[in-house]
Coordinates of C-alpha atoms and ligand atoms in Angstrom, one line a residue:
M210 CA -23.2 -25.2 -26.3
N211 CA -24.3 -23.6 -29.1
K212 CA -21.7 -22.5 -31.6
K213 CA -22.4 -19.4 -34.0
P214 CA -21.7 -20.1 -37.5
G215 CA -18.0 -18.8 -38.1
G216 CA -17.2 -19.0 -34.5
L217 CA -16.6 -16.2 -32.1
Y218 CA -16.2 -12.6 -33.6
Y219 CA -13.4 -10.2 -32.2
G220 CA -15.7 -6.9 -31.7
E221 CA -18.4 -9.1 -30.0
Y222 CA -16.3 -11.0 -27.6
L223 CA -14.8 -7.7 -26.5
Q224 CA -18.1 -5.6 -26.9
L225 CA -16.1 -3.0 -28.8
D226 CA -19.5 -1.4 -29.8
K227 CA -20.1 -0.6 -25.7
V228 CA -16.3 0.2 -25.1
L229 CA -15.6 2.5 -28.6
G230 CA -19.2 4.0 -28.1
A231 CA -18.5 5.1 -24.7
Q232 CA -16.6 8.5 -25.4
Q233 CA -19.2 11.3 -25.6
L234 CA -17.6 14.4 -25.6
E235 CA -19.5 17.2 -23.2
S236 CA -17.8 20.0 -25.2
E237 CA -19.5 18.4 -28.6
K238 CA -22.8 18.3 -26.9
R239 CA -22.6 22.1 -26.4
G240 CA -21.6 22.7 -29.8
A241 CA -18.2 23.6 -29.2
P242 CA -16.0 20.5 -29.5
A243 CA -12.5 20.9 -27.5
H244 CA -10.2 18.5 -29.2
D245 CA -8.2 17.4 -26.0
E246 CA -11.3 16.2 -24.3
M247 CA -11.3 13.0 -26.3
L248 CA -8.0 12.1 -24.6
F249 CA -9.0 13.3 -21.3
I250 CA -11.9 10.7 -21.6
I251 CA -9.8 7.8 -22.9
V252 CA -7.2 8.2 -20.4
H253 CA -9.6 8.4 -17.4
Q254 CA -11.6 5.4 -18.8
A255 CA -8.2 3.6 -19.5
Y256 CA -7.7 4.1 -15.8
E257 CA -10.7 2.9 -14.5
I258 CA -10.4 -0.4 -16.4
W259 CA -6.9 -1.0 -15.2
F260 CA -8.4 -0.1 -11.5
K261 CA -11.0 -3.3 -12.1
Q262 CA -8.3 -5.5 -12.8
I263 CA -6.2 -4.2 -9.7
L264 CA -9.3 -5.1 -7.7
Y265 CA -9.7 -8.0 -9.1
E266 CA -6.4 -9.4 -8.6
I267 CA -6.2 -8.0 -4.9
G268 CA -9.7 -9.5 -4.3
S269 CA -8.5 -12.8 -5.2
I270 CA -5.6 -12.8 -3.0
I271 CA -7.8 -11.7 0.3
E272 CA -10.0 -14.6 -0.7
M273 CA -7.1 -17.0 -0.6
F274 CA -6.4 -15.6 2.9
N275 CA -9.9 -16.9 3.9
D276 CA -8.9 -20.5 3.2
H277 CA -8.1 -22.6 6.0
V278 CA -4.7 -22.9 5.4
V279 CA -2.3 -20.7 3.4
D280 CA 0.5 -23.0 1.8
D281 CA 3.7 -22.4 -0.3
R282 CA 1.9 -22.7 -3.6
Q283 CA -1.1 -20.2 -2.8
M284 CA 1.9 -17.9 -1.3
G285 CA 3.5 -18.0 -4.7
R286 CA 0.3 -17.2 -6.6
M287 CA -0.1 -14.0 -4.3
V288 CA 3.2 -13.0 -4.9
A289 CA 2.8 -13.4 -8.5
R290 CA -0.6 -11.6 -8.4
L291 CA 0.9 -8.7 -6.8
E292 CA 4.0 -8.5 -9.0
R293 CA 1.2 -8.2 -11.9
V294 CA -0.5 -5.3 -9.6
H295 CA 2.9 -3.5 -9.5
K296 CA 3.4 -3.7 -13.4
I297 CA -0.1 -2.5 -14.1
Q298 CA 1.0 0.7 -11.5
R299 CA 4.0 1.3 -13.4
L300 CA 1.9 1.7 -16.5
L301 CA -0.8 4.0 -14.4
N302 CA 2.2 6.0 -13.2
S303 CA 3.4 6.6 -16.9
Q304 CA 0.0 7.2 -18.1
I305 CA 0.3 10.6 -16.6
D306 CA 2.8 11.3 -19.5
V307 CA 0.3 10.9 -22.0
L308 CA -2.3 13.3 -20.5
E309 CA 0.5 16.0 -20.0
T310 CA 0.7 16.6 -23.4
M311 CA -2.7 18.7 -23.1
T312 CA -1.7 22.0 -22.0
P313 CA -3.3 24.2 -19.4
L314 CA -4.9 26.2 -22.0
D315 CA -6.2 23.1 -23.7
F316 CA -7.8 22.1 -20.5
L317 CA -9.4 25.3 -19.9
E318 CA -11.7 24.5 -23.3
F319 CA -13.8 22.0 -21.3
R320 CA -12.9 22.3 -17.9
D321 CA -15.8 24.3 -16.7
L322 CA -18.2 21.8 -18.2
L323 CA -17.3 19.1 -15.9
I324 CA -18.5 20.8 -12.7
P325 CA -19.1 19.4 -10.0
A326 CA -17.7 15.8 -11.4
S327 CA -14.7 14.9 -10.0
G328 CA -12.0 12.1 -9.3
F329 CA -13.6 12.2 -5.6
Q330 CA -16.0 10.0 -7.4
S331 CA -14.1 7.5 -8.7
V332 CA -15.6 4.9 -6.8
Q333 CA -13.2 2.2 -7.8
F334 CA -10.1 4.1 -6.6
K335 CA -12.0 4.6 -3.2
E336 CA -12.9 0.5 -3.2
L337 CA -9.2 0.1 -4.0
E338 CA -8.0 2.1 -0.9
I339 CA -10.8 0.3 1.2
A340 CA -9.6 -3.0 -0.1
L341 CA -5.9 -2.2 0.6
G342 CA -6.8 -1.4 4.1
L343 CA -7.7 2.3 4.1
K344 CA -10.1 2.7 6.8
R345 CA -12.4 5.8 7.2
D346 CA -10.9 6.7 10.4
M347 CA -7.4 6.7 9.1
R348 CA -8.5 9.2 6.3
L349 CA -8.2 13.1 6.6
P350 CA -11.1 14.8 7.9
V351 CA -11.5 16.6 4.4
D352 CA -11.0 13.6 2.6
R353 CA -13.9 11.7 4.8
E354 CA -16.1 14.7 4.3
F355 CA -15.5 15.0 0.5
I356 CA -16.0 11.2 -0.6
Y357 CA -19.2 10.6 1.3
S358 CA -20.7 13.9 0.6
R359 CA -20.1 13.9 -3.1
L360 CA -21.2 10.5 -4.2
S361 CA -24.7 9.3 -5.2
E362 CA -26.7 7.1 -2.7
A363 CA -26.0 4.0 -5.0
D364 CA -22.2 4.6 -4.9
R365 CA -22.3 5.2 -1.2
G366 CA -24.0 1.8 -0.9
K367 CA -20.9 0.4 -3.0
M368 CA -18.8 1.9 -0.3
Q369 CA -20.3 0.6 2.6
V370 CA -20.3 -3.0 1.1
A371 CA -16.3 -2.4 0.7
E372 CA -15.9 -1.4 4.0
S373 CA -17.6 -4.2 5.6
K374 CA -15.1 -7.0 4.0
P375 CA -11.8 -7.8 5.0
S376 CA -9.1 -5.8 3.7
L377 CA -5.7 -6.9 2.5
L378 CA -4.4 -5.0 5.7
E379 CA -6.2 -7.1 7.9
V380 CA -6.0 -10.7 6.5
T381 CA -2.2 -10.1 6.4
E382 CA -2.3 -9.2 9.8
K383 CA -4.3 -12.1 10.8
W384 CA -2.1 -14.5 8.4
L385 CA 0.8 -13.1 10.5
E386 CA -0.5 -13.7 14.0
R387 CA -0.9 -17.3 13.1
L388 CA 2.7 -17.8 12.0
P389 CA 4.4 -20.3 14.5
F390 CA 7.4 -18.3 15.0
L391 CA 6.9 -16.6 18.1
D392 CA 6.7 -19.4 20.5
F393 CA 9.4 -22.5 20.0
E394 CA 9.4 -25.1 22.7
G395 CA 12.6 -24.6 24.7
F396 CA 13.9 -21.7 22.8
D397 CA 13.0 -18.2 23.7
F398 CA 14.1 -16.0 20.4
W399 CA 12.7 -12.8 21.5
D400 CA 14.9 -13.0 24.7
A401 CA 17.7 -14.1 22.7
Y402 CA 16.7 -11.2 20.1
E403 CA 16.7 -8.5 23.1
K404 CA 20.2 -9.5 24.2
S405 CA 21.5 -9.1 20.5
V406 CA 19.9 -5.8 20.4
A407 CA 21.5 -4.6 23.8
L408 CA 24.9 -5.9 22.5
M409 CA 24.5 -4.0 19.2
L410 CA 23.6 -0.9 21.0
S411 CA 26.5 -1.2 23.5
K412 CA 28.8 -1.7 20.7
D413 CA 27.5 1.5 19.0
R414 CA 27.8 3.3 22.2
K415 CA 31.4 2.4 22.6
I416 CA 32.1 3.4 18.8
I417 CA 30.7 7.0 19.8
E418 CA 32.3 7.4 23.3
D419 CA 35.7 6.2 22.0
N420 CA 35.7 8.6 19.0
P421 CA 38.6 11.2 19.8
T422 CA 37.6 13.5 16.5
L423 CA 33.7 13.9 17.6
P424 CA 33.0 17.4 19.0
E425 CA 31.4 17.0 22.6
V426 CA 28.1 18.5 21.0
V427 CA 28.1 16.0 18.2
R428 CA 28.8 13.1 20.5
E429 CA 26.0 14.2 22.9
H430 CA 23.5 14.3 20.1
Q431 CA 24.8 10.9 18.7
L432 CA 24.1 9.2 22.2
N433 CA 20.7 11.1 22.6
E434 CA 19.7 9.3 19.0
L435 CA 21.2 6.0 20.2
E436 CA 18.9 6.5 23.4
A437 CA 15.6 7.2 21.1
T438 CA 16.8 3.9 19.2
R439 CA 16.5 1.8 22.5
T440 CA 13.6 3.2 23.4
R441 CA 12.0 2.2 20.1
F442 CA 13.3 -1.5 20.5
S443 CA 11.9 -1.6 24.0
A444 CA 8.6 -0.6 22.7
I445 CA 8.5 -3.7 20.4
L446 CA 9.7 -6.0 23.0
D447 CA 7.1 -4.7 25.6
E448 CA 3.7 -5.5 24.8
K449 CA 2.0 -3.1 27.0
K450 CA 4.3 -0.2 25.5
F451 CA 3.5 -1.5 22.2
E452 CA -0.3 -1.4 22.7
E453 CA 0.0 2.4 24.0
L454 CA 1.8 3.2 21.0
R455 CA -0.9 1.5 19.0
S456 CA -3.9 3.2 20.5
N457 CA -2.0 6.4 19.4
G458 CA -2.0 5.1 15.9
E459 CA 1.8 4.7 15.8
F460 CA 1.2 0.9 14.8
R461 CA -1.6 -0.6 12.6
F462 CA -0.5 -4.5 13.1
S463 CA -1.1 -6.2 16.4
H464 CA 2.2 -6.7 18.8
S465 CA 2.0 -10.7 17.6
A466 CA 1.6 -9.5 13.9
M467 CA 4.7 -6.9 13.8
L468 CA 6.9 -9.6 15.7
A469 CA 6.2 -12.2 13.2
A470 CA 6.9 -9.6 10.4
I471 CA 10.3 -8.6 11.9
F472 CA 11.0 -12.4 12.3
I473 CA 10.5 -12.9 8.7
N474 CA 12.8 -10.1 7.7
L475 CA 15.6 -11.0 10.0
Y476 CA 15.7 -14.8 8.8
R477 CA 14.3 -14.1 5.4
D478 CA 17.2 -16.2 3.9
Q479 CA 15.8 -19.2 5.2
P480 CA 14.2 -21.1 2.5
M481 CA 11.0 -21.4 4.2
L482 CA 10.9 -17.7 4.6
Q483 CA 11.5 -16.3 1.6
L484 CA 8.0 -16.3 0.0
P485 CA 6.5 -14.7 2.8
H486 CA 9.4 -12.2 2.6
R487 CA 8.5 -11.6 -0.8
Y488 CA 4.8 -11.1 -0.2
L489 CA 5.7 -8.3 2.5
T490 CA 7.8 -6.6 0.1
C491 CA 5.6 -6.7 -2.5
L492 CA 2.7 -4.7 -0.1
V493 CA 5.3 -2.4 0.5
E494 CA 6.0 -2.0 -3.3
V495 CA 1.9 -1.6 -4.0
D496 CA 1.9 1.3 -1.4
E497 CA 5.0 3.0 -2.7
L498 CA 3.7 2.7 -6.3
F499 CA 0.3 4.3 -5.2
T500 CA 2.2 7.2 -3.2
T501 CA 4.0 7.8 -6.4
W502 CA 1.2 7.9 -8.2
R503 CA -0.6 10.2 -6.0
S504 CA 2.2 12.6 -6.0
R505 CA 2.6 12.6 -9.7
H506 CA -1.0 13.3 -9.9
A507 CA -1.0 16.3 -7.6
M508 CA 1.8 17.4 -9.6
M509 CA -0.3 17.2 -12.7
V510 CA -2.8 19.1 -11.0
H511 CA -0.6 21.8 -10.0
R512 CA 0.5 22.1 -13.4
M513 CA -2.9 22.3 -15.1
L514 CA -4.9 24.2 -12.5
G515 CA -2.0 26.4 -10.7
A516 CA -3.8 27.4 -7.5
K517 CA -7.2 27.1 -8.6
I518 CA -9.6 24.7 -6.7
G519 CA -10.9 21.4 -8.2
T520 CA -14.2 20.7 -10.1
G521 CA -15.1 18.8 -6.9
G522 CA -14.4 21.8 -4.6
S523 CA -11.1 20.5 -2.8
S524 CA -8.2 23.0 -2.5
G525 CA -6.8 21.1 -5.7
H526 CA -3.0 19.9 -5.5
D527 CA -2.4 21.1 -1.9
Y528 CA -5.0 18.7 -0.9
L529 CA -3.7 16.1 -3.2
N530 CA -0.2 16.3 -1.8
R531 CA -1.8 15.7 1.8
T532 CA -3.5 12.8 0.6
A533 CA -0.2 11.1 -0.8
Q534 CA 1.5 11.9 2.4
K535 CA -1.7 10.3 4.8
N536 CA -3.4 7.5 2.8
R537 CA -0.4 5.1 2.8
V538 CA -1.6 1.6 4.5
F539 CA 1.3 -0.6 5.2
L540 CA 3.1 1.8 6.9
D541 CA 4.4 -0.5 9.9
L542 CA 6.4 -2.6 7.0
F543 CA 8.1 0.9 5.9
N544 CA 9.0 1.2 9.5
L545 CA 10.0 -2.2 10.3
P546 CA 13.8 -1.7 9.2
T547 CA 14.0 0.4 12.2
F548 CA 13.8 -3.0 14.2
L549 CA 16.5 -4.9 12.1
I550 CA 20.1 -5.7 13.2
P551 CA 23.0 -6.8 11.1
R552 CA 23.1 -10.5 10.2
S553 CA 26.4 -10.7 12.5
D554 CA 24.6 -9.8 15.5
L555 CA 21.4 -12.5 14.6
P556 CA 20.7 -14.8 17.5
T557 CA 21.4 -18.3 15.8
L558 CA 18.5 -20.5 15.7
P559 CA 18.9 -23.9 17.2
E560 CA 18.7 -27.0 14.7
N561 CA 15.1 -28.0 16.3
V562 CA 13.7 -24.3 15.7
I563 CA 14.8 -24.4 11.8
D564 CA 12.9 -28.0 11.6
S565 CA 10.2 -26.5 13.4
M566 CA 9.7 -23.8 10.7
R567 CA 7.7 -25.6 8.1
F568 CA 6.4 -25.1 4.6
R569 CA 3.1 -25.3 5.7
F570 CA 1.2 -22.8 7.9
G571 CA -2.1 -23.8 9.4
V572 CA -4.6 -21.9 11.6
Ligands
HEM240 C1 -6.0 17.0 -16.3 C2 -6.0 16.1 -15.6 C3 -6.6 16.0 -14.0 C4 -6.9 17.2 -13.0 C5 -6.7 18.6 -13.5 C6 -7.1 16.7 -11.9 C7 -7.8 17.1 -11.0 C8 -8.1 16.5 -9.9 C9 -8.2 17.4 -8.3 C10 -8.3 18.8 -8.5 C11 -8.9 16.5 -7.4 C12 -9.5 16.9 -6.2 C13 -10.7 16.5 -6.2 C14 -11.4 18.0 -6.4 O1 -11.4 19.0 -6.0 O2 -12.0 17.9 -7.8 C15 -8.7 15.1 -8.0 C16 -9.2 14.0 -7.5 C17 -8.8 12.8 -8.1 N1 -8.6 12.5 -9.4 FE1 -7.7 13.9 -10.7 N2 -7.3 15.1 -12.0 C18 -6.9 14.9 -13.5 C19 -6.7 13.6 -13.8 C20 -6.9 12.5 -13.5 C21 -6.7 11.1 -13.8 C22 -6.5 10.5 -15.4 C23 -7.0 10.2 -12.9 C24 -7.4 8.9 -13.0 C25 -8.4 8.1 -12.7 C26 -7.8 11.1 -11.9 C27 -8.0 10.5 -10.6 C28 -8.7 11.4 -9.4 C29 -8.7 10.5 -8.3 C30 -9.2 8.9 -8.0 C31 -9.1 11.4 -7.3 C32 -9.3 11.4 -5.8 C33 -8.1 11.3 -4.8 C34 -8.4 11.4 -3.5 O3 -9.2 11.5 -3.3 O4 -7.3 11.3 -3.1 N3 -7.5 12.4 -12.1 N4 -8.3 15.5 -9.6

């Protein structure tokens, strides 16, 4: 390799001429420089650079799932990378504080110059949503319409490429489906689980029925709630019922993936399940931190614009609050605690079952 005399130079290595030459104020071009536009540009650029890093990490995790065998070392790497993503997300969430040092009046100095450019056109943000698992049909109709109609043809092409690739949601589902926890020779775990659930619910019923201090109307309400819980449990144990609910959008994971995720959560204390459990917890954290960003961004938009519409033509904070609620990916993992039972009621696994849970999981 040819080495330059004097070796590598800091500014060249980081291509700072490009990076630091990329802040062109629209207000300056129009002859009336607005001081806060510099902050606005730099904050957005910092976001885009971090989006690039997050996409890089998530892409590498999806690739690892393509390997024939996902072993514990890879699981460890995936968890470490997701934990890195969390740190970046926290940074992104607190970066809003920096932008909020700009007042609505300062923003008005240059805001109209931005029309019709908008955060809708952040292709990397959309690629990130897609890489996590947000499919077109999961979006609000208005979100679908805005995204695809506001992009250049080249960027629409990038979105199509992103949509044709497997997402983190999909590869996680496939991995869960092939975990060997659902079919143990000579031991029907789910039968034992069903019995434990029945026992737990009958104990709960007895507590409600035997409580002399409960007014009748409260008792009736609590017993109805208990029945609703029983119905939810029966859906998880009955594949046909589960598939009906899934076709109505109540579940995203397949039945076997959902059972494996429940099993991992129930027996997370087993050494061989600790990493899979941490991995699933990391996904919940990614979703939660993104939702926090969306809500904070919506709040900032309210503060900057009041009830004005966005430069991209949406209703502004109202639209953004709706996407914060709707555009969550790993909802099944958020809903999973519904199906957990206390440790004291868990079926005891036979020794051979514990032995059969190896560290290495094949296809
Ligand atoms: C003064 C600061 C900001 C204001 C007033 C603002 C306003 C808005 C508005 C109104 C929308 C809805 C689309 C539209 O009608 O244009 C939007 C979307 C968006 N903004 Fe911002 N924004 C600000 C800062 C930021 C920053 C710093 C980022 C970081 C990258 C960002 C990223 C996005 C993204 C990704 C969307 C699309 C969200 C989605 O479709 O769910 N915005 N923004």
